[in-house]
Amino acid sequence: MTNSAPREVVLGVTGSIAAYKAAEIASQLVQRGIKVTPVLTTAACELVCPATFEAITGNKAITRLFEPLSNPEIEHIAVANRADLFLIAPATANILAKAAVGIADDWLSTTLLATRAPVLFAPAMNTLMYEHPATQENLRILKQRGCHFIGPESGRLACGTVGAGRMADPSHIVEFALTLLDPRNDLRNVRVLITSGPTREPIDPVRFISNRSSGKMGTALAREALFRKAHVTVISGPSEVAMPYGVEVLYVETAEEMAQACATRFSECDVFIAAAAVADYKPDHVLDTKHKRSDGPLRLSLVENPDILGTLAQRKAPHQIIVGFAAETDNLLAHAREKLTKKNLDFLLANQIGIPQSGFGTSTVRAYLLHASGETADLGLLPKETVAERIFDRVAELIKKRTATQGASSL
Ligand code: PMT
């Protein structure tokens, strides 16, 4: 999320057993610099303690409708006006029903009527309650009205049954909330396809050739595009880094698989960003059984993998923007400029490898942004999140410029 203005979330906690997970949500939001006003319904107070939320957020937990009259800070209309997001997690069947028909009989339901901020519900309830036509109808009404939903997921519920009704993962809820809180929307309706992470080229059933890419850069790009409201698809090699909620992820293993997945998605995308560290070579054949030391030396013959970026760039439609990466230990700018030209890219992010804090697996990178026009911007050593922001600033600028040119030529 952009760091500009501090943002405020009203965290409504209702009476589901998942209420204890709301403390984790509050904590994660606070850690990202967001002001959280906790609101607990009477039923929630039977399950969790308001003091927990006060300690985590540093703000008074609102529990009763009339108490706030003495405190203008938490008066319901004032909060309704100033909140940037209402997040109801967990949301019971009861609060969904009240919100759908406009019942205002406690602080939370009353303020929900008064706010014009976006509302995000994270439902949690017994499967039968969730599947009941009344609940389904309430969900339909609220969705139609523009409310956002995350979950519920299927799994084992506190009541012992297995089925739909479990609250979504707190980290996913926070990710979704952060997307809604980010005011930027300059990539709305833009379809972004990103390659991320390493590829693995098998030698035998237990060994492979790979590299040190962690997937951090690809994840930062995906998150940034999502915050700016793009539709994001990531084709990722094996990675431990979790992709943000809301991103469509296709996991692959080899360069061939990555090439195939990209080829099927490429024509649908407006922006293609190749951040993956694709293995340039693979063994010319894969052993069926594990090679043992007693079998003697293991000699590999390597053949080239397909050049995913180079191949797709040749199919580039006029509206598409293509961004490449280059990771080099020496002559970075010369090699990067050569790749930019040879692969017909709009621009390219060059990473310096072989210096501390930069490149594979790190959280920061020493980077340059090279444009097809010939210009080179020295970005310095930056967090990968900031590099992603700079890349999408440039993408958004290019889209705006092209749209303006198309508009002018159609006059
Ligand atoms: O995942 P992290 O740990 O965060 O690290 C991020 C990163 C350093 C891997 C990333 O920022 C990066 O620089 N990726 C490109 C790495 C690379 O080795 O590039 P290259 O010079 O081999 O390839 C140039 C471009 O062609 C890249 O956009 C690459 O994705 C693409 N390529 C390369 C080979 C190939 N067979 N197909 C490709 O599409």
Short mmCIF file of C-alpha atoms and ligand atoms in Angstrom, two decimals:
data_model
loop_
_atom_site.label_atom_id
_atom_site.label_comp_id
_atom_site.label_asym_id
_atom_site.label_seq_id
_atom_site.Cartn_x
_atom_site.Cartn_y
_atom_site.Cartn_z
CA MET A 1 0.00 0.00 0.00
CA THR A 2 1.20 3.50 -0.75
CA ASN A 3 2.59 5.24 2.32
CA SER A 4 0.92 8.61 1.73
CA ALA A 5 -1.97 9.19 4.15
CA PRO A 6 -2.56 7.22 7.36
CA ARG A 7 -5.64 5.06 6.95
CA GLU A 8 -8.32 3.98 9.41
CA VAL A 9 -10.14 0.67 9.57
CA VAL A 10 -13.16 -0.09 11.70
CA LEU A 11 -12.71 -3.74 12.66
CA GLY A 12 -16.13 -5.18 13.52
CA VAL A 13 -15.89 -8.41 15.51
CA THR A 14 -19.09 -10.43 15.81
CA GLY A 15 -20.04 -13.50 17.82
CA SER A 16 -18.40 -16.39 15.99
CA ILE A 17 -15.88 -18.71 17.56
CA ALA A 18 -13.41 -17.33 14.96
CA ALA A 19 -13.48 -14.02 16.90
CA TYR A 20 -10.12 -14.87 18.49
CA LYS A 21 -8.51 -14.70 15.03
CA ALA A 22 -9.63 -11.06 14.74
CA ALA A 23 -6.89 -10.13 17.22
CA GLU A 24 -4.32 -11.35 14.69
CA ILE A 25 -6.00 -9.29 11.97
CA ALA A 26 -5.89 -6.19 14.22
CA SER A 27 -2.23 -6.82 14.96
CA GLN A 28 -1.25 -7.21 11.29
CA LEU A 29 -3.09 -4.02 10.33
CA VAL A 30 -1.48 -2.04 13.15
CA GLN A 31 1.95 -3.32 12.11
CA ARG A 32 1.33 -1.81 8.67
CA GLY A 33 0.68 1.60 10.20
CA ILE A 34 -3.10 1.48 9.97
CA LYS A 35 -5.29 2.96 12.70
CA VAL A 36 -7.74 0.29 13.86
CA THR A 37 -10.94 1.07 15.76
CA PRO A 38 -12.17 -2.21 17.24
CA VAL A 39 -15.91 -2.73 17.63
CA LEU A 40 -17.16 -5.81 19.45
CA THR A 41 -20.77 -6.90 19.48
CA THR A 42 -22.30 -8.18 22.73
CA ALA A 43 -21.95 -11.77 21.48
CA ALA A 44 -18.30 -11.20 20.54
CA CYS A 45 -17.62 -9.97 24.08
CA GLU A 46 -18.76 -13.39 25.34
CA LEU A 47 -15.96 -14.98 23.29
CA VAL A 48 -13.09 -12.48 23.32
CA CYS A 49 -12.05 -9.68 25.59
CA PRO A 50 -12.24 -6.00 24.48
CA ALA A 51 -9.04 -5.33 26.46
CA THR A 52 -7.10 -7.57 24.05
CA PHE A 53 -8.12 -5.38 21.12
CA GLU A 54 -7.41 -2.20 23.08
CA ALA A 55 -3.91 -3.44 23.90
CA ILE A 56 -3.21 -4.41 20.29
CA THR A 57 -4.65 -1.31 18.62
CA GLY A 58 -4.02 1.33 21.28
CA ASN A 59 -7.63 2.45 20.77
CA LYS A 60 -10.76 2.09 22.84
CA ALA A 61 -12.81 -0.96 21.88
CA ILE A 62 -16.39 0.08 21.23
CA THR A 63 -18.89 -2.36 22.73
CA ARG A 64 -22.08 -0.40 23.41
CA LEU A 65 -24.23 1.95 21.36
CA PHE A 66 -24.92 4.60 23.94
CA GLU A 67 -21.63 4.78 25.75
CA PRO A 68 -19.97 6.72 22.90
CA LEU A 69 -22.30 9.70 23.35
CA SER A 70 -19.89 10.97 25.99
CA ASN A 71 -16.91 10.44 23.67
CA PRO A 72 -17.00 12.30 20.34
CA GLU A 73 -13.97 10.28 19.13
CA ILE A 74 -16.07 7.12 18.90
CA GLU A 75 -19.47 8.64 18.19
CA HIS A 76 -20.88 6.41 15.46
CA ILE A 77 -21.53 9.00 12.75
CA ALA A 78 -18.06 10.51 13.22
CA VAL A 79 -16.42 7.10 12.88
CA ALA A 80 -18.65 6.18 9.93
CA ASN A 81 -17.52 9.34 8.14
CA ARG A 82 -13.84 9.06 8.85
CA ALA A 83 -13.24 5.32 8.31
CA ASP A 84 -11.54 4.27 5.08
CA LEU A 85 -12.78 0.70 5.41
CA PHE A 86 -15.22 -1.32 7.48
CA LEU A 87 -13.87 -4.83 7.96
CA ILE A 88 -16.24 -7.27 9.64
CA ALA A 89 -14.25 -10.33 10.66
CA PRO A 90 -15.65 -12.71 11.62
CA ALA A 91 -19.06 -11.86 10.15
CA THR A 92 -21.87 -14.02 11.51
CA ALA A 93 -25.11 -14.87 9.68
CA ASN A 94 -26.75 -12.39 12.07
CA ILE A 95 -24.67 -9.33 11.06
CA LEU A 96 -25.04 -10.23 7.36
CA ALA A 97 -28.83 -10.40 7.80
CA LYS A 98 -28.92 -7.10 9.68
CA ALA A 99 -26.71 -5.37 7.10
CA ALA A 100 -28.81 -6.74 4.22
CA VAL A 101 -32.09 -5.37 5.53
CA GLY A 102 -30.75 -2.32 7.36
CA ILE A 103 -31.41 -3.23 10.99
CA ALA A 104 -29.59 -0.85 13.32
CA ASP A 105 -29.85 -2.18 16.86
CA ASP A 106 -26.26 -1.92 18.11
CA TRP A 107 -23.15 0.20 17.44
CA LEU A 108 -21.83 -1.91 14.57
CA SER A 109 -25.06 -2.37 12.62
CA THR A 110 -26.00 1.29 13.16
CA THR A 111 -22.63 2.53 11.91
CA LEU A 112 -22.73 0.16 8.93
CA LEU A 113 -25.86 2.02 7.81
CA ALA A 114 -24.19 5.38 8.22
CA THR A 115 -20.89 4.68 6.48
CA ARG A 116 -20.14 5.15 2.82
CA ALA A 117 -16.70 3.54 3.16
CA PRO A 118 -16.07 0.20 1.43
CA VAL A 119 -17.23 -2.78 3.51
CA LEU A 120 -15.40 -6.11 3.60
CA PHE A 121 -17.08 -9.10 5.25
CA ALA A 122 -15.22 -12.27 6.26
CA PRO A 123 -18.12 -14.66 7.00
CA ALA A 124 -17.73 -17.45 9.56
CA MET A 125 -20.54 -19.74 10.64
CA ASN A 126 -21.84 -23.29 10.69
CA THR A 127 -22.20 -24.84 7.22
CA LEU A 128 -25.97 -25.27 7.49
CA MET A 129 -26.38 -21.65 8.50
CA TYR A 130 -24.15 -20.56 5.62
CA GLU A 131 -26.02 -22.66 3.08
CA HIS A 132 -29.46 -21.57 4.32
CA PRO A 133 -31.38 -19.72 1.56
CA ALA A 134 -31.84 -16.72 3.88
CA THR A 135 -28.06 -16.32 4.33
CA GLN A 136 -27.41 -16.91 0.63
CA GLU A 137 -30.00 -14.27 -0.25
CA ASN A 138 -28.41 -11.80 2.20
CA LEU A 139 -25.00 -12.44 0.63
CA ARG A 140 -26.46 -11.83 -2.82
CA ILE A 141 -28.04 -8.53 -1.72
CA LEU A 142 -24.86 -7.29 -0.06
CA LYS A 143 -22.68 -8.26 -3.05
CA GLN A 144 -25.07 -6.52 -5.41
CA ARG A 145 -24.80 -3.45 -3.21
CA GLY A 146 -21.02 -3.45 -3.68
CA CYS A 147 -19.87 -5.02 -0.42
CA HIS A 148 -16.73 -7.12 -0.64
CA PHE A 149 -16.40 -10.67 0.65
CA ILE A 150 -13.55 -12.99 1.47
CA GLY A 151 -14.31 -16.64 2.21
CA PRO A 152 -15.68 -18.52 3.92
CA GLU A 153 -13.42 -21.49 3.33
CA SER A 154 -14.21 -25.15 3.67
CA GLY A 155 -12.71 -27.25 6.42
CA ARG A 156 -13.30 -28.53 9.90
CA LEU A 157 -15.48 -26.11 11.88
CA ALA A 158 -15.51 -25.57 15.63
CA CYS A 159 -18.89 -27.35 15.84
CA GLY A 160 -17.21 -30.51 14.54
CA THR A 161 -18.73 -30.55 11.08
CA VAL A 162 -16.67 -30.36 7.90
CA GLY A 163 -17.87 -27.97 5.22
CA ALA A 164 -18.05 -24.32 4.13
CA GLY A 165 -18.10 -21.74 6.92
CA ARG A 166 -14.56 -21.35 8.20
CA MET A 167 -13.28 -17.77 8.24
CA ALA A 168 -10.61 -17.00 5.63
CA ASP A 169 -6.99 -16.90 6.73
CA PRO A 170 -6.25 -13.68 8.71
CA SER A 171 -3.27 -12.84 6.45
CA HIS A 172 -5.47 -13.14 3.37
CA ILE A 173 -8.07 -10.89 4.99
CA VAL A 174 -5.38 -8.31 5.74
CA GLU A 175 -4.04 -8.50 2.16
CA PHE A 176 -7.54 -7.92 0.77
CA ALA A 177 -8.11 -5.04 3.20
CA LEU A 178 -4.82 -3.42 2.14
CA THR A 179 -5.86 -3.61 -1.52
CA LEU A 180 -9.18 -1.92 -0.71
CA LEU A 181 -7.41 0.72 1.38
CA ASP A 182 -4.98 1.66 -1.35
CA PRO A 183 -6.55 4.64 -3.13
CA ARG A 184 -4.65 4.05 -6.38
CA ASN A 185 -6.53 2.57 -9.30
CA ASP A 186 -4.44 3.53 -12.32
CA LEU A 187 -4.24 -0.13 -13.41
CA ARG A 188 -7.96 -0.88 -13.13
CA ASN A 189 -9.01 -3.36 -15.84
CA VAL A 190 -5.36 -3.88 -16.85
CA ARG A 191 -4.40 -7.55 -17.11
CA VAL A 192 -0.89 -8.20 -15.87
CA LEU A 193 1.01 -11.45 -16.43
CA ILE A 194 4.18 -11.97 -14.37
CA THR A 195 6.77 -14.75 -14.33
CA SER A 196 8.42 -15.27 -10.96
CA GLY A 197 10.93 -17.39 -9.09
CA PRO A 198 13.36 -20.02 -10.37
CA THR A 199 12.75 -23.01 -12.60
CA ARG A 200 13.96 -26.51 -11.77
CA GLU A 201 15.39 -28.75 -14.44
CA PRO A 202 15.38 -32.39 -13.32
CA ILE A 203 18.48 -34.57 -13.56
CA ASP A 204 16.94 -37.68 -12.01
CA PRO A 205 13.95 -38.28 -9.67
CA VAL A 206 15.73 -36.56 -6.75
CA ARG A 207 18.10 -33.99 -8.26
CA PHE A 208 17.67 -30.84 -10.31
CA ILE A 209 19.47 -27.79 -11.65
CA SER A 210 18.12 -24.48 -10.38
CA ASN A 211 19.21 -21.05 -9.11
CA ARG A 212 18.84 -18.87 -6.03
CA SER A 213 15.75 -16.89 -7.05
CA SER A 214 13.32 -16.74 -4.12
CA GLY A 215 10.27 -15.26 -5.85
CA LYS A 216 10.44 -12.08 -3.72
CA MET A 217 10.68 -9.76 -6.74
CA GLY A 218 7.78 -11.46 -8.54
CA THR A 219 5.66 -11.32 -5.38
CA ALA A 220 6.41 -7.61 -4.88
CA LEU A 221 5.36 -6.95 -8.48
CA ALA A 222 2.14 -8.94 -8.06
CA ARG A 223 1.24 -7.11 -4.85
CA GLU A 224 1.92 -3.68 -6.34
CA ALA A 225 -0.19 -4.42 -9.43
CA LEU A 226 -3.00 -5.73 -7.22
CA PHE A 227 -2.91 -2.60 -5.03
CA ARG A 228 -3.33 -0.52 -8.18
CA LYS A 229 -6.38 -2.68 -9.04
CA ALA A 230 -4.97 -4.74 -11.93
CA HIS A 231 -6.02 -8.33 -12.65
CA VAL A 232 -2.86 -10.24 -11.85
CA THR A 233 -1.73 -13.69 -12.97
CA VAL A 234 1.62 -15.07 -11.88
CA ILE A 235 3.35 -18.05 -13.43
CA SER A 236 5.69 -19.07 -10.64
CA GLY A 237 8.46 -21.59 -10.29
CA PRO A 238 8.92 -23.29 -6.89
CA SER A 239 8.94 -20.62 -4.18
CA GLU A 240 8.44 -20.40 -0.42
CA VAL A 241 7.19 -16.81 -0.63
CA ALA A 242 3.40 -16.56 -0.38
CA MET A 243 1.65 -14.72 -3.19
CA PRO A 244 -0.85 -12.09 -2.03
CA TYR A 245 -4.51 -13.00 -1.82
CA GLY A 246 -6.31 -12.01 -4.99
CA VAL A 247 -3.55 -13.02 -7.39
CA GLU A 248 -4.14 -15.96 -9.71
CA VAL A 249 -1.07 -18.19 -9.39
CA LEU A 250 -0.06 -21.07 -11.62
CA TYR A 251 2.83 -23.06 -10.21
CA VAL A 252 5.22 -24.75 -12.62
CA GLU A 253 8.52 -26.52 -12.23
CA THR A 254 10.53 -26.42 -15.44
CA ALA A 255 11.27 -23.75 -18.04
CA GLU A 256 9.27 -25.76 -20.60
CA GLU A 257 6.23 -25.73 -18.28
CA MET A 258 6.67 -22.00 -17.65
CA ALA A 259 6.92 -21.37 -21.40
CA GLN A 260 3.72 -23.34 -22.06
CA ALA A 261 1.77 -21.62 -19.26
CA CYS A 262 2.91 -18.19 -20.49
CA ALA A 263 2.09 -19.00 -24.11
CA THR A 264 -1.53 -19.84 -23.24
CA ARG A 265 -1.98 -16.64 -21.18
CA PHE A 266 0.06 -14.14 -23.18
CA SER A 267 -2.53 -13.00 -25.72
CA GLU A 268 -4.97 -12.12 -22.89
CA CYS A 269 -2.56 -9.83 -21.06
CA ASP A 270 -1.93 -6.10 -21.45
CA VAL A 271 1.35 -6.14 -19.55
CA PHE A 272 3.88 -8.98 -19.44
CA ILE A 273 6.70 -8.83 -16.90
CA ALA A 274 9.40 -11.50 -16.96
CA ALA A 275 10.94 -11.46 -13.47
CA ALA A 276 11.64 -15.20 -13.31
CA ALA A 277 15.17 -16.53 -13.30
CA VAL A 278 14.56 -19.15 -15.97
CA ALA A 279 17.23 -21.83 -16.19
CA ASP A 280 18.90 -21.30 -19.55
CA TYR A 281 19.97 -24.94 -19.73
CA LYS A 282 18.51 -28.33 -18.86
CA PRO A 283 19.94 -31.89 -18.98
CA ASP A 284 19.37 -33.34 -22.44
CA HIS A 285 17.69 -36.33 -20.85
CA VAL A 286 16.30 -37.10 -17.39
CA LEU A 287 17.37 -40.32 -15.67
CA ASP A 288 14.47 -42.62 -14.70
CA THR A 289 16.18 -43.82 -11.54
CA LYS A 290 18.38 -42.15 -8.97
CA HIS A 291 22.02 -41.98 -10.02
CA LYS A 292 24.12 -43.65 -7.25
CA ARG A 293 27.74 -42.96 -6.32
CA SER A 294 28.44 -46.61 -7.16
CA ASP A 295 27.29 -45.87 -10.74
CA GLY A 296 30.44 -43.73 -11.15
CA PRO A 297 30.78 -40.03 -12.14
CA LEU A 298 27.62 -38.23 -13.19
CA ARG A 299 28.23 -36.48 -16.50
CA LEU A 300 25.59 -34.05 -17.69
CA SER A 301 25.04 -32.84 -21.19
CA LEU A 302 23.01 -29.63 -21.18
CA VAL A 303 20.76 -28.23 -23.88
CA GLU A 304 19.17 -24.79 -24.14
CA ASN A 305 15.74 -24.05 -22.74
CA PRO A 306 13.25 -21.94 -24.69
CA ASP A 307 13.68 -18.17 -24.34
CA ILE A 308 10.22 -17.36 -22.95
CA LEU A 309 10.50 -13.58 -23.02
CA GLY A 310 12.22 -13.44 -26.40
CA THR A 311 9.64 -15.73 -28.01
CA LEU A 312 6.59 -13.93 -26.59
CA ALA A 313 7.96 -10.47 -27.38
CA GLN A 314 7.87 -11.43 -31.06
CA ARG A 315 4.11 -11.98 -30.75
CA LYS A 316 3.62 -8.58 -29.06
CA ALA A 317 0.37 -6.81 -29.99
CA PRO A 318 0.53 -2.99 -30.33
CA HIS A 319 -1.30 -2.41 -27.04
CA GLN A 320 0.92 -4.78 -25.03
CA ILE A 321 3.72 -3.58 -22.75
CA ILE A 322 6.63 -5.94 -22.21
CA VAL A 323 9.09 -5.61 -19.37
CA GLY A 324 12.19 -7.72 -18.98
CA PHE A 325 14.74 -8.20 -16.22
CA ALA A 326 18.47 -8.71 -16.41
CA ALA A 327 20.71 -10.00 -13.64
CA GLU A 328 24.40 -9.59 -14.30
CA THR A 329 27.66 -9.70 -12.35
CA ASP A 330 29.66 -7.67 -14.89
CA ASN A 331 29.03 -5.03 -17.56
CA LEU A 332 25.47 -4.80 -16.28
CA LEU A 333 24.29 -1.83 -18.30
CA ALA A 334 25.84 -2.98 -21.59
CA HIS A 335 24.35 -6.49 -21.29
CA ALA A 336 21.01 -5.08 -20.15
CA ARG A 337 20.80 -2.63 -23.08
CA GLU A 338 21.60 -5.48 -25.49
CA LYS A 339 18.76 -7.62 -24.02
CA LEU A 340 16.33 -4.72 -24.16
CA THR A 341 16.99 -4.16 -27.86
CA LYS A 342 17.35 -7.80 -28.91
CA LYS A 343 14.16 -8.90 -27.15
CA ASN A 344 12.12 -5.89 -28.34
CA LEU A 345 11.11 -4.75 -24.84
CA ASP A 346 9.44 -1.53 -23.70
CA PHE A 347 11.77 -1.36 -20.74
CA LEU A 348 14.01 -3.49 -18.59
CA LEU A 349 15.01 -3.65 -14.93
CA ALA A 350 18.71 -4.38 -14.56
CA ASN A 351 19.89 -5.93 -11.26
CA GLN A 352 23.47 -5.84 -10.11
CA ILE A 353 24.49 -9.30 -8.91
CA GLY A 354 27.61 -10.09 -6.87
CA ILE A 355 27.37 -7.16 -4.44
CA PRO A 356 25.85 -7.33 -0.92
CA GLN A 357 22.06 -6.81 -0.50
CA SER A 358 21.30 -7.09 -4.20
CA GLY A 359 19.89 -9.76 -6.46
CA PHE A 360 18.78 -13.31 -5.79
CA GLY A 361 17.02 -13.96 -2.46
CA THR A 362 17.64 -10.48 -1.03
CA SER A 363 14.97 -7.97 0.01
CA THR A 364 16.71 -5.07 -1.72
CA VAL A 365 18.28 -4.61 -5.12
CA ARG A 366 20.76 -2.28 -6.81
CA ALA A 367 18.76 -1.43 -9.88
CA TYR A 368 18.60 0.56 -13.11
CA LEU A 369 15.56 1.06 -15.30
CA LEU A 370 16.39 1.12 -19.00
CA HIS A 371 13.87 2.45 -21.49
CA ALA A 372 13.50 1.60 -25.16
CA SER A 373 13.90 5.35 -25.85
CA GLY A 374 17.54 5.09 -24.72
CA GLU A 375 17.10 6.71 -21.32
CA THR A 376 18.54 4.95 -18.21
CA ALA A 377 17.38 5.75 -14.67
CA ASP A 378 19.70 4.84 -11.79
CA LEU A 379 17.32 3.72 -9.02
CA GLY A 380 20.05 3.03 -6.43
CA LEU A 381 19.70 0.32 -3.78
CA LEU A 382 15.99 -0.07 -3.05
CA PRO A 383 13.58 -2.54 -1.44
CA LYS A 384 12.04 -4.82 -4.07
CA GLU A 385 8.61 -3.35 -3.19
CA THR A 386 9.83 0.13 -4.20
CA VAL A 387 11.35 -1.23 -7.40
CA ALA A 388 7.96 -2.79 -8.20
CA GLU A 389 6.29 0.57 -7.56
CA ARG A 390 8.72 2.33 -9.93
CA ILE A 391 8.10 -0.29 -12.63
CA PHE A 392 4.32 0.10 -12.42
CA ASP A 393 4.60 3.92 -12.31
CA ARG A 394 6.30 3.60 -15.68
CA VAL A 395 3.74 1.05 -16.94
CA ALA A 396 0.85 3.33 -15.90
CA GLU A 397 2.53 6.31 -17.58
CA LEU A 398 2.96 4.35 -20.81
CA ILE A 399 -0.67 3.18 -20.77
CA LYS A 400 -1.85 6.74 -20.20
CA LYS A 401 0.31 8.05 -23.02
CA ARG A 402 -0.91 5.38 -25.45
CA THR A 403 -4.55 5.94 -24.50
CA ALA A 404 -4.14 9.67 -25.05
CA THR A 405 -2.51 9.08 -28.46
CA GLN A 406 -5.30 6.67 -29.50
CA GLY A 407 -7.91 9.18 -28.32
CA ALA A 408 -6.27 11.98 -30.32
CA SER A 409 -5.93 9.87 -33.48
CA SER A 410 -9.62 8.87 -33.34
CA LEU A 411 -10.77 12.52 -33.18
O1 PMT B 1 13.30 -14.01 -6.95
P1 PMT B 1 14.25 -13.08 -6.23
O2 PMT B 1 15.11 -13.80 -5.23
O3 PMT B 1 13.55 -11.89 -5.63
O4 PMT B 1 15.28 -12.50 -7.30
C1 PMT B 1 14.79 -11.70 -8.34
C2 PMT B 1 15.64 -11.84 -9.59
C3 PMT B 1 17.07 -11.37 -9.33
C4 PMT B 1 15.64 -13.30 -10.05
C5 PMT B 1 14.93 -10.95 -10.68
O5 PMT B 1 14.94 -9.64 -10.23
C6 PMT B 1 15.66 -11.02 -12.02
O6 PMT B 1 16.60 -10.29 -12.28
N1 PMT B 1 15.21 -11.93 -12.91
C7 PMT B 1 15.90 -12.22 -14.19
C8 PMT B 1 17.06 -13.07 -13.87
C9 PMT B 1 17.94 -13.46 -15.03
O7 PMT B 1 18.74 -14.31 -14.84
O8 PMT B 1 17.74 -12.84 -16.15
P2 PMT B 1 18.45 -13.24 -17.55
O9 PMT B 1 19.47 -12.19 -17.79
O10 PMT B 1 18.86 -14.66 -17.60
O11 PMT B 1 17.22 -13.13 -18.52
C10 PMT B 1 16.78 -11.93 -19.13
C11 PMT B 1 15.27 -11.90 -19.21
O12 PMT B 1 14.80 -12.99 -20.02
C12 PMT B 1 14.57 -12.05 -17.88
O13 PMT B 1 13.44 -11.22 -17.92
C13 PMT B 1 14.16 -13.51 -17.84
O14 PMT B 1 12.97 -13.72 -17.09
C14 PMT B 1 13.91 -13.83 -19.31
N2 PMT B 1 14.25 -15.21 -19.69
C15 PMT B 1 15.50 -15.71 -19.55
C16 PMT B 1 15.80 -16.97 -19.98
C17 PMT B 1 14.77 -17.76 -20.57
N3 PMT B 1 15.02 -18.98 -20.97
N4 PMT B 1 13.53 -17.26 -20.70
C18 PMT B 1 13.26 -15.99 -20.28
O15 PMT B 1 12.10 -15.54 -20.38
#
